[in-house]
mmCIF file of C-alpha atoms in Angstrom:
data_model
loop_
_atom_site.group_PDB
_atom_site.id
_atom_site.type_symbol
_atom_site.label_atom_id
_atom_site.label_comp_id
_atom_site.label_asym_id
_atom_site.label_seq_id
_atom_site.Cartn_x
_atom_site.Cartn_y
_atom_site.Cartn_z
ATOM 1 C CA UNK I 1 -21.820 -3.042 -7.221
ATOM 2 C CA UNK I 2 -20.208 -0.991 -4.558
ATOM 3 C CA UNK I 3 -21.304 -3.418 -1.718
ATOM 4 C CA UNK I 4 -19.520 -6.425 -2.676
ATOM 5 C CA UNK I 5 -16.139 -4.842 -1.917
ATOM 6 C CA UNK I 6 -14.837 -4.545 1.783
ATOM 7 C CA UNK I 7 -13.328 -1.042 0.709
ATOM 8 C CA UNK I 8 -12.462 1.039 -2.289
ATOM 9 C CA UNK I 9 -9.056 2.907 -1.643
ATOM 10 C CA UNK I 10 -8.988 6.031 -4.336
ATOM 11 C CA UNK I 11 -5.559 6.829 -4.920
ATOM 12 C CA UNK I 12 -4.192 10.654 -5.525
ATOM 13 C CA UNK I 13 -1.496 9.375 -7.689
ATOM 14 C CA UNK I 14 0.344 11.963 -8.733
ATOM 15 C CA UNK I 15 0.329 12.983 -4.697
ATOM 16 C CA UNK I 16 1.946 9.650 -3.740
ATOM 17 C CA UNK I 17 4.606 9.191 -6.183
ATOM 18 C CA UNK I 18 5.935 12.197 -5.408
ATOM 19 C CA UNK I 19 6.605 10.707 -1.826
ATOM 20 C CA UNK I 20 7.989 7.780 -3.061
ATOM 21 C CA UNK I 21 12.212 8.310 -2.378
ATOM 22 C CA UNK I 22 13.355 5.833 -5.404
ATOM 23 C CA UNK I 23 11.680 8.029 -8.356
ATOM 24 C CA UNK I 24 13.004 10.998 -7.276
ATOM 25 C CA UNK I 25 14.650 12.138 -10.887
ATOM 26 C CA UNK I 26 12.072 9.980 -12.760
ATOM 27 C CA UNK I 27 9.940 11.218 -15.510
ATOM 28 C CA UNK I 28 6.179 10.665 -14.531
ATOM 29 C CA UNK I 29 5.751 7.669 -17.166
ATOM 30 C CA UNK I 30 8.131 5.621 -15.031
ATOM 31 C CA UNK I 31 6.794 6.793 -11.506
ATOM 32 C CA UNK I 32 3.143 5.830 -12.764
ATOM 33 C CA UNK I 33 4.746 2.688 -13.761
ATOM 34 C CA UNK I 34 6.451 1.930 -10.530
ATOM 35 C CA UNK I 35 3.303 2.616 -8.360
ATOM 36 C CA UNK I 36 1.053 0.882 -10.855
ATOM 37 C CA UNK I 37 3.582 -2.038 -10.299
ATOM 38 C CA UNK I 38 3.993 -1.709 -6.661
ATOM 39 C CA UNK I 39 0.218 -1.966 -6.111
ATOM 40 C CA UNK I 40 -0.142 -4.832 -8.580
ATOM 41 C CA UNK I 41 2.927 -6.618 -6.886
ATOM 42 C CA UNK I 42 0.892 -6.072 -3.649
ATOM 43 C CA UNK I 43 -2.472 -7.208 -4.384
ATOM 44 C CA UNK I 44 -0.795 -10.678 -5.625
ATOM 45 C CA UNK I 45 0.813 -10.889 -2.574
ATOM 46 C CA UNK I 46 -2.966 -11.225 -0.587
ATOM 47 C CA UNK I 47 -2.762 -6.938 0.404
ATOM 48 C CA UNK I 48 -5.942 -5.173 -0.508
ATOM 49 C CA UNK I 49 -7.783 -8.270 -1.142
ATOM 50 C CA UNK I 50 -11.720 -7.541 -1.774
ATOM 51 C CA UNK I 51 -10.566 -4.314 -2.229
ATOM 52 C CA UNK I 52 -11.255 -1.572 -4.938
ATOM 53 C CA UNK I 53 -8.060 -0.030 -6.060
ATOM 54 C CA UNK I 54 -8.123 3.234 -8.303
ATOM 55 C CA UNK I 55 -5.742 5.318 -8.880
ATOM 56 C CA UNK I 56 -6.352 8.592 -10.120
ATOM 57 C CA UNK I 57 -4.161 11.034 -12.489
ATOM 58 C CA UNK I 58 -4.384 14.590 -13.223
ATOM 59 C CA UNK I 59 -4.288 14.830 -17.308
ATOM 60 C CA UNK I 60 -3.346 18.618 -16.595
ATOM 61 C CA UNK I 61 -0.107 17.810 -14.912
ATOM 62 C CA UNK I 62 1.477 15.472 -17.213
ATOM 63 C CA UNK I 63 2.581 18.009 -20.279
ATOM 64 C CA UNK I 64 3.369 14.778 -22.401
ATOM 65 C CA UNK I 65 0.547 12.688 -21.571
ATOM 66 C CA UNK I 66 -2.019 12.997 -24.823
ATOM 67 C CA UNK I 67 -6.223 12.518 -23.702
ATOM 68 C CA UNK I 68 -8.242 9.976 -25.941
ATOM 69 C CA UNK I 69 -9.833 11.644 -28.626
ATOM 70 C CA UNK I 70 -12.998 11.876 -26.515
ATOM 71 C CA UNK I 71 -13.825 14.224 -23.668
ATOM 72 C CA UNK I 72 -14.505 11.735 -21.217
ATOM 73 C CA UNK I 73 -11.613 10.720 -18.529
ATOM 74 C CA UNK I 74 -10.064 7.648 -19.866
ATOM 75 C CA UNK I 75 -10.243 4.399 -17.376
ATOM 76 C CA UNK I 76 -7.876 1.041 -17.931
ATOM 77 C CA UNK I 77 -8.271 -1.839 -15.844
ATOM 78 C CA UNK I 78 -5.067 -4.258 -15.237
ATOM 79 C CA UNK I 79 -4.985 -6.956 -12.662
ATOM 80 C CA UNK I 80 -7.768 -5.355 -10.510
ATOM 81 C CA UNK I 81 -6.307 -2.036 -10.474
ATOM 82 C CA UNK I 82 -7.921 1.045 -12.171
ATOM 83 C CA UNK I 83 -6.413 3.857 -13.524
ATOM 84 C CA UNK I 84 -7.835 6.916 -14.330
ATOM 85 C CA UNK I 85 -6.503 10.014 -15.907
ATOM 86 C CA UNK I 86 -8.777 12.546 -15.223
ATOM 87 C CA UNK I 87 -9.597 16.776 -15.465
ATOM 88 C CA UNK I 88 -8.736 17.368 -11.621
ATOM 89 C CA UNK I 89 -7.884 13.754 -9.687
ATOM 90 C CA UNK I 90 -8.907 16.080 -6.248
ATOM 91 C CA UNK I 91 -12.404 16.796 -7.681
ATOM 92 C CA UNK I 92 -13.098 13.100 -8.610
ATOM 93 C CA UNK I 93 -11.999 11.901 -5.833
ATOM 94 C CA UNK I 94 -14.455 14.235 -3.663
ATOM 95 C CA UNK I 95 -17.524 13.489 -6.316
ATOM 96 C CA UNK I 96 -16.861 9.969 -5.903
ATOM 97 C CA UNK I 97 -16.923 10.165 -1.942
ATOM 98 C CA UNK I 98 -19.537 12.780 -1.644
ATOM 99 C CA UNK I 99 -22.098 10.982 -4.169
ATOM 100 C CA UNK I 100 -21.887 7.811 -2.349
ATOM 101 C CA UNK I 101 -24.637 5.868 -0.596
ATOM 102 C CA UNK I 102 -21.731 4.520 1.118
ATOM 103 C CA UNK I 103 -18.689 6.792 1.751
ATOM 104 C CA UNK I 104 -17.346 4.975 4.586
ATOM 105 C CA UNK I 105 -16.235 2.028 1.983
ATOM 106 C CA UNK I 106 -13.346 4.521 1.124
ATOM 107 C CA UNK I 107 -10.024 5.237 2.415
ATOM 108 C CA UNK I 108 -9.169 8.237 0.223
ATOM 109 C CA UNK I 109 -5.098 7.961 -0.238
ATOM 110 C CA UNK I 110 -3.310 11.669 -0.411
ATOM 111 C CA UNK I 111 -1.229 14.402 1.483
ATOM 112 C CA UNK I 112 -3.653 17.198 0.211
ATOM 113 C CA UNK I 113 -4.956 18.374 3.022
ATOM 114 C CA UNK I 114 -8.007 19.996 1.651
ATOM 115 C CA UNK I 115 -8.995 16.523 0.322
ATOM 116 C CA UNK I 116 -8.574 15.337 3.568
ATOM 117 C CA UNK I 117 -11.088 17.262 5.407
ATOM 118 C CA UNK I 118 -13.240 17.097 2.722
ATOM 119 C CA UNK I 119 -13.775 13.187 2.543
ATOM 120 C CA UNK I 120 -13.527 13.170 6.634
ATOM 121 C CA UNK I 121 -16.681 14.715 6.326
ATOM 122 C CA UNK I 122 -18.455 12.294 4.681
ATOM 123 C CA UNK I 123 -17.151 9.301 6.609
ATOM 124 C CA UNK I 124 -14.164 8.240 4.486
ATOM 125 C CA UNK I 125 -11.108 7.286 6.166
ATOM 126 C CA UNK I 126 -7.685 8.932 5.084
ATOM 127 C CA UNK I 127 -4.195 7.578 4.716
ATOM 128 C CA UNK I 128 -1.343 9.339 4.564
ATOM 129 C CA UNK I 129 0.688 8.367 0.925
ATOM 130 C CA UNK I 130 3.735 7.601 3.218
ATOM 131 C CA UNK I 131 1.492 4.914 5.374
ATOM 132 C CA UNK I 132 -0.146 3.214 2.201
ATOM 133 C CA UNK I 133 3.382 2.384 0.792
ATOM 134 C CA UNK I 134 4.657 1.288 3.966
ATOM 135 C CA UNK I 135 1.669 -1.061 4.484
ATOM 136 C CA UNK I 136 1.720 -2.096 0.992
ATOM 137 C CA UNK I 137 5.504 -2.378 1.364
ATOM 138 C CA UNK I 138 7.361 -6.261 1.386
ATOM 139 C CA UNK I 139 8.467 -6.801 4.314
ATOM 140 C CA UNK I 140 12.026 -7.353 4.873
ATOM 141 C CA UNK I 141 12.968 -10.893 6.735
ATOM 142 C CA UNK I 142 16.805 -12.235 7.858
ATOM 143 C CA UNK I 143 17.733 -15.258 9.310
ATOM 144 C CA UNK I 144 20.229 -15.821 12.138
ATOM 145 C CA UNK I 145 21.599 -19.241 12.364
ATOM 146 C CA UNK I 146 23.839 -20.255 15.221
ATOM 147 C CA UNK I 147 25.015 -24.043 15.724
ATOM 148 C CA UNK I 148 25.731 -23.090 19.364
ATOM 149 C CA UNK I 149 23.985 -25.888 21.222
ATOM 150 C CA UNK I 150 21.828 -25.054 23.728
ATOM 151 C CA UNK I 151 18.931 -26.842 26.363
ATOM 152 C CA UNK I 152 15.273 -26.535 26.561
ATOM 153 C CA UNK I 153 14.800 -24.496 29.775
ATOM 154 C CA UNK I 154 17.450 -21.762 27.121
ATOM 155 C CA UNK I 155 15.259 -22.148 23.770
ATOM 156 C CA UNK I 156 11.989 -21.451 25.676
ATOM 157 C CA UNK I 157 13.823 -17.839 27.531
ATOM 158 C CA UNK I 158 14.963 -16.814 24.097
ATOM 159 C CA UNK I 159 11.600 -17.078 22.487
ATOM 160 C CA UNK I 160 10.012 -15.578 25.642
ATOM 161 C CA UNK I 161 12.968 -12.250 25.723
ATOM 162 C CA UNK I 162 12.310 -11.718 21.707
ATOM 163 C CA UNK I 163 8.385 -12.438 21.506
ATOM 164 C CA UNK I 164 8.060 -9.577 23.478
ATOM 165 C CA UNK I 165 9.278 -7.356 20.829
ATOM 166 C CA UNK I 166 6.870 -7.243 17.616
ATOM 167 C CA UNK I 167 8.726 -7.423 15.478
ATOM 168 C CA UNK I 168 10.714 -10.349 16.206
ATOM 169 C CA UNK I 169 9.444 -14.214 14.904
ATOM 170 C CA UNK I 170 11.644 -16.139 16.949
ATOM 171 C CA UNK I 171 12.014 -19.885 16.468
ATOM 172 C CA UNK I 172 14.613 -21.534 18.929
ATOM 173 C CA UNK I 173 13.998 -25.447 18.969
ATOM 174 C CA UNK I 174 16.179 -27.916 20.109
ATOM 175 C CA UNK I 175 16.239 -30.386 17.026
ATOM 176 C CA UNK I 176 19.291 -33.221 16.126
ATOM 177 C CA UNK I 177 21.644 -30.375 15.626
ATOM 178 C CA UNK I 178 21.017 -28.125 17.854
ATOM 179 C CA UNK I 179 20.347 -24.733 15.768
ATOM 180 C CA UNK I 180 18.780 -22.011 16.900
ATOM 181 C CA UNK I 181 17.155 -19.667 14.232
ATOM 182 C CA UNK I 182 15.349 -16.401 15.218
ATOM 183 C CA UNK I 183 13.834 -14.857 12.066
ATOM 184 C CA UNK I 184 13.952 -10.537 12.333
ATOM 185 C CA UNK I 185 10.894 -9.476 10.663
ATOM 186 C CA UNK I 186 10.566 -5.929 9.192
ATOM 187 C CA UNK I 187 14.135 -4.432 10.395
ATOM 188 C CA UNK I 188 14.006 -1.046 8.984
#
């Protein structure tokens, strides 16, 4: 089962919502929400695909949050993503990578540096909570339209000057009315 996914990202949750700048003042119910959201959002929009997404919870920090009835950790499953609220999310989440036949499938999500050297250990690649939101984070795009007209020899320099800067998709084509349109990708 664990070989037909490219990689299986285990997520400290409670670790990355608290680095998340918009929930600061939110109860946990609504951060859980938001990242649960976030990562769903992202996954339709082709990120993490043949990925393994879990997310894990500490029951023990939550005061309000009531277990199942049972003693196991409770697991849901919504649009790919799974959510677990477990005993100690840091000891799963080394159990999971240190029991593995295949550790370096994961890319262990957290600031918690212990947990970090821990996986490391066993192969598993690390991202920083900040990094997995930015990746997983739309990218921003504005248009620039000018009806200044302008000849071939000046459309191919523009695209040359602002291709060399990543971050810029520049289209500047001579069409019947002479617009040029450079597209700024990820401005932040």
């Amino acid at each position: 089962m664990v070989a037909k996914f490219t990689n299986i990202y285990l997520i400290d949750g409670y670790n990355v919502i608290n680095c998340i700048e918009p929930l600061a003042g939110k109860n946990l119910a609504e951060k859980r929400t938001y990242l649960e959201n976030f990562i769903t959002n992202a996954r339709r929009n082709g990120l993490l695909k043949n990925c393994r997404v879990i997310i894990m919870y500490d029951c023990s920090i939550d005061k309000s949050f009531t277990r199942p009835s049972s003693k196991q950790d409770e697991t849901s499953k919504l649009y790919g993503l799974e959510v677990r609220y477990v005993s100690s999310a840091d000891e799963t989440i080394k159990k999971l990578v240190s029991n593995s036949d295949h550790p370096k499938q994961f890319i262990v999500v957290t600031n918690d540096n212990g947990i970090k050297m821990f996986v490391r250990h066993y192969g598993a690649k690390v991202m920083s909570a900040e990094e997995f939101i930015s990746k997983l984070k739309p990218k921003q795009t504005k248009v620039f339209t000018s009806n200044e007209k302008i000849d071939s020899k000046t459309a191919e320099k523009i695209n040359k000057e602002l291709k060399e800067n990543e971050k810029i998709e520049v289209k500047a084509t001579i069409e019947n009315i002479k617009k040029v349109s450079i597209i700024f990708k990820d401005l932040e």
